[in-house]
XYZ file of C-alpha atoms in Angstrom:
280
model
C 28.222 43.586 32.354
C 31.698 42.382 32.190
C 32.024 38.638 33.228
C 33.987 38.242 36.283
C 37.243 36.322 35.934
C 38.018 33.136 37.923
C 41.703 34.121 38.382
C 44.287 36.690 37.717
C 46.177 36.558 34.446
C 48.938 34.072 34.323
C 52.100 35.132 33.020
C 53.079 31.440 32.392
C 50.327 31.355 29.645
C 51.577 33.798 26.971
C 48.733 33.181 24.600
C 45.668 31.645 25.981
C 44.471 29.573 28.988
C 46.082 26.423 29.662
C 44.300 23.243 28.175
C 43.926 21.669 31.541
C 43.053 25.100 33.375
C 39.535 23.558 34.381
C 40.437 19.813 34.531
C 38.242 18.013 36.856
C 35.759 20.791 37.004
C 33.178 19.837 34.417
C 30.787 17.943 36.252
C 30.771 20.551 39.162
C 30.330 23.183 36.724
C 27.274 21.658 35.133
C 25.744 20.898 38.375
C 26.555 23.646 40.627
C 26.988 26.830 38.674
C 23.624 28.633 38.820
C 21.825 28.625 35.597
C 21.111 31.928 33.658
C 17.457 33.143 34.382
C 14.841 32.369 31.854
C 13.936 35.962 31.871
C 17.581 36.913 30.923
C 17.558 34.429 28.104
C 14.181 35.484 26.773
C 15.272 39.159 26.871
C 18.632 38.381 24.987
C 16.754 36.544 22.314
C 14.159 39.180 21.917
C 16.620 42.026 21.526
C 18.877 39.979 19.258
C 15.879 39.296 16.915
C 16.459 35.534 17.220
C 14.295 33.985 14.357
C 14.063 30.447 15.463
C 15.740 29.375 12.070
C 19.335 30.652 12.541
C 22.781 29.449 13.783
C 24.152 30.106 17.157
C 28.026 30.053 17.934
C 28.815 29.563 21.512
C 32.400 30.315 22.340
C 34.005 28.993 25.517
C 30.827 26.791 26.010
C 31.893 24.857 29.063
C 29.283 22.114 29.522
C 26.625 23.994 27.671
C 25.197 26.526 30.392
C 24.277 28.928 27.300
C 24.122 26.485 24.431
C 21.659 23.876 25.829
C 18.880 26.247 27.194
C 19.109 28.401 23.942
C 19.202 25.307 21.477
C 15.448 25.154 20.930
C 15.775 28.714 19.314
C 18.019 27.887 16.711
C 18.271 25.415 13.810
C 21.953 24.734 14.840
C 24.282 25.366 17.494
C 27.885 25.062 17.356
C 29.491 24.983 20.826
C 33.272 25.213 21.106
C 35.526 24.712 24.276
C 39.292 24.327 24.868
C 38.961 21.424 27.220
C 37.547 17.945 26.173
C 36.050 17.315 29.491
C 33.753 20.271 29.198
C 32.680 19.098 25.778
C 32.086 15.553 26.958
C 29.989 16.526 29.855
C 28.047 19.083 27.646
C 27.366 16.208 25.156
C 26.216 14.084 28.053
C 23.922 16.922 29.301
C 22.493 17.331 25.891
C 21.589 13.721 25.686
C 19.791 13.837 29.070
C 17.869 16.853 27.910
C 16.873 15.451 24.543
C 18.880 18.154 22.761
C 20.037 17.057 19.433
C 21.030 20.164 17.421
C 24.214 21.085 19.037
C 27.741 20.306 17.302
C 30.267 20.064 20.146
C 33.855 21.029 19.185
C 37.138 21.098 21.188
C 39.711 23.647 20.317
C 40.794 27.213 20.933
C 38.186 29.677 20.040
C 40.833 31.692 18.145
C 41.364 28.725 15.861
C 37.647 28.461 14.989
C 36.673 28.689 11.288
C 33.341 29.717 10.517
C 31.668 30.783 7.039
C 31.304 34.439 6.812
C 27.833 35.761 7.389
C 26.662 32.303 8.729
C 25.816 33.002 12.516
C 22.656 34.762 13.632
C 24.083 35.010 17.313
C 27.473 34.514 18.987
C 27.649 34.006 22.708
C 30.448 34.179 25.235
C 29.375 32.942 28.718
C 31.941 33.876 31.467
C 34.749 33.500 28.932
C 35.507 36.484 26.900
C 38.175 37.672 29.715
C 40.101 34.566 28.624
C 40.300 35.207 24.878
C 42.417 37.153 22.478
C 39.615 39.774 22.563
C 40.674 41.921 19.422
C 40.952 38.930 17.295
C 37.512 37.292 18.481
C 35.803 40.714 17.891
C 37.244 41.026 14.383
C 36.375 37.548 13.528
C 32.800 37.827 15.153
C 32.108 40.610 12.719
C 32.925 38.493 9.933
C 30.932 35.394 11.113
C 27.715 37.284 11.893
C 25.115 38.003 9.306
C 24.355 41.616 8.854
C 22.239 42.607 11.832
C 23.475 39.720 13.735
C 24.457 39.981 17.444
C 27.189 39.281 19.783
C 26.408 38.653 23.606
C 28.711 38.100 26.601
C 27.122 36.794 29.722
C 28.040 36.629 33.158
C 27.180 36.533 36.953
C 28.387 38.131 40.128
C 27.553 36.445 43.205
C 27.638 37.822 46.791
C 31.270 36.323 47.297
C 32.727 38.174 44.451
C 30.874 41.506 45.558
C 32.128 40.906 49.234
C 28.550 40.489 50.600
C 27.952 41.731 54.068
C 25.505 38.889 55.385
C 27.236 37.022 58.092
C 27.126 33.848 56.049
C 28.759 35.570 53.179
C 31.608 36.904 55.326
C 32.143 33.304 56.857
C 32.227 31.942 53.180
C 34.867 34.482 52.212
C 36.758 33.532 55.279
C 36.900 30.023 54.462
C 37.829 30.613 50.847
C 40.762 32.927 51.936
C 41.931 30.110 54.135
C 42.136 27.559 51.286
C 42.427 29.474 47.964
C 45.753 29.202 46.194
C 47.246 30.481 42.888
C 45.012 28.324 40.815
C 46.017 26.803 37.525
C 44.079 29.177 34.992
C 45.375 32.127 33.036
C 44.135 34.549 30.513
C 45.346 36.096 27.259
C 47.534 39.081 27.765
C 44.875 41.309 25.723
C 42.231 40.418 28.410
C 40.942 43.360 30.357
C 39.897 43.380 33.963
C 36.088 43.271 34.962
C 36.113 47.155 35.592
C 36.500 47.832 31.716
C 33.104 47.767 29.815
C 32.942 45.079 27.165
C 30.610 47.451 25.278
C 33.547 49.795 24.758
C 35.720 47.167 23.258
C 32.828 46.095 20.920
C 32.240 49.739 19.883
C 35.884 50.193 19.026
C 35.783 46.978 16.813
C 32.866 48.260 14.706
C 29.736 47.022 16.570
C 26.756 49.125 17.382
C 23.460 49.088 19.391
C 25.341 48.327 22.470
C 23.712 47.677 25.870
C 24.039 46.097 29.207
C 21.113 44.265 30.773
C 21.043 42.928 34.216
C 18.703 40.462 36.007
C 18.602 39.490 39.772
C 17.612 36.258 41.020
C 17.313 34.854 44.306
C 19.528 31.677 45.140
C 19.468 29.312 48.123
C 22.581 27.290 48.759
C 23.354 24.414 51.083
C 26.846 23.379 52.253
C 27.160 20.614 49.387
C 26.332 23.209 46.791
C 28.674 25.746 48.202
C 31.492 23.122 48.281
C 30.479 22.056 44.549
C 30.409 25.603 43.392
C 33.908 25.992 44.755
C 35.090 22.893 42.951
C 33.769 24.352 39.539
C 36.380 27.131 39.648
C 39.850 26.886 38.565
C 41.415 28.173 41.739
C 39.275 26.051 44.117
C 39.079 22.944 42.235
C 39.897 19.492 43.479
C 42.916 19.640 41.314
C 44.042 22.996 42.494
C 43.531 21.974 46.280
C 45.041 18.593 45.726
C 45.456 16.660 49.137
C 43.960 19.795 50.836
C 40.561 19.074 49.445
C 39.386 17.076 52.465
C 40.505 19.605 54.796
C 38.791 22.348 52.925
C 35.313 20.558 52.773
C 35.666 19.758 56.507
C 36.241 23.617 57.385
C 33.482 24.665 55.019
C 30.989 22.260 56.712
C 32.132 23.081 60.153
C 32.126 26.937 59.741
C 29.141 27.200 57.741
C 26.939 24.852 59.880
C 28.338 26.572 63.164
C 26.786 29.773 61.809
C 23.570 28.183 60.324
C 22.765 24.711 61.725
C 19.911 24.557 59.141
C 22.446 24.798 56.379
C 20.476 27.085 54.039
C 21.939 30.328 52.863
C 20.001 32.733 50.595
C 21.455 35.548 48.448
C 20.594 37.841 45.477
C 22.705 36.776 42.569
C 23.190 39.373 39.694
C 23.364 37.975 36.107
C 23.685 40.126 33.059
C 24.694 40.315 29.400
C 26.121 42.897 27.166
C 24.651 42.873 23.575
C 26.141 44.428 20.484
C 25.044 44.255 16.838
C 26.805 43.971 13.520
C 25.686 46.842 11.434
C 23.216 45.753 8.724
C 23.766 46.377 4.994
């Protein structure tokens, strides 16, 4: 499954996303982005042959949506993100959860320096579309131990799928009224979500490719819909600026007029693409 992008590619960003693309979103990201289902993470670790004593490298880690729930299955986790705020909130979340084996690092994933053959699993949650993909795939083959795996994870909610439920249509209308250009961009080599990541991995030399999807039922309220919007680059408080109060008022008025109880349910599809480095 190809992870959905938050925004179109930005020609003003010739190499990678701007360091401040998600400024101000980290706490909303940690609280309002739906977590990956336990069944998905269990399936990923089973297929990847996670031993319980290996090393996980999580690229574009954000506030730890992949690194933290997987940390107990590894001896060590290295979590890397371009934005200091994401790393700060990730460290705070780790402290709250009692997770002590994650090493948090600020920087571009293209600049990561890892020992060849040191990683059992490399993950990228909703981030691969923003990287220099050919370079990262080449380096992932170096960093992984023989037989080690690379996984991209993502989720596509009803808004991105243009859901047909009345509340989904209303939500899309609110977004359309307020969404601007946003402040995020991607790497020029990034592909659209219609291109299967497994094809890129196969071209780079990976094998044992597979896409694995999992559905989960989610129930939102108006506050969580607003918080989820603020977790994105295109609808963050920073992107909206002085229009944020108007956006919130419009969201509350529109959604509660449709459903006074303020509860909105959808089927959310999560998935991952798994690829394996050939064994020796």
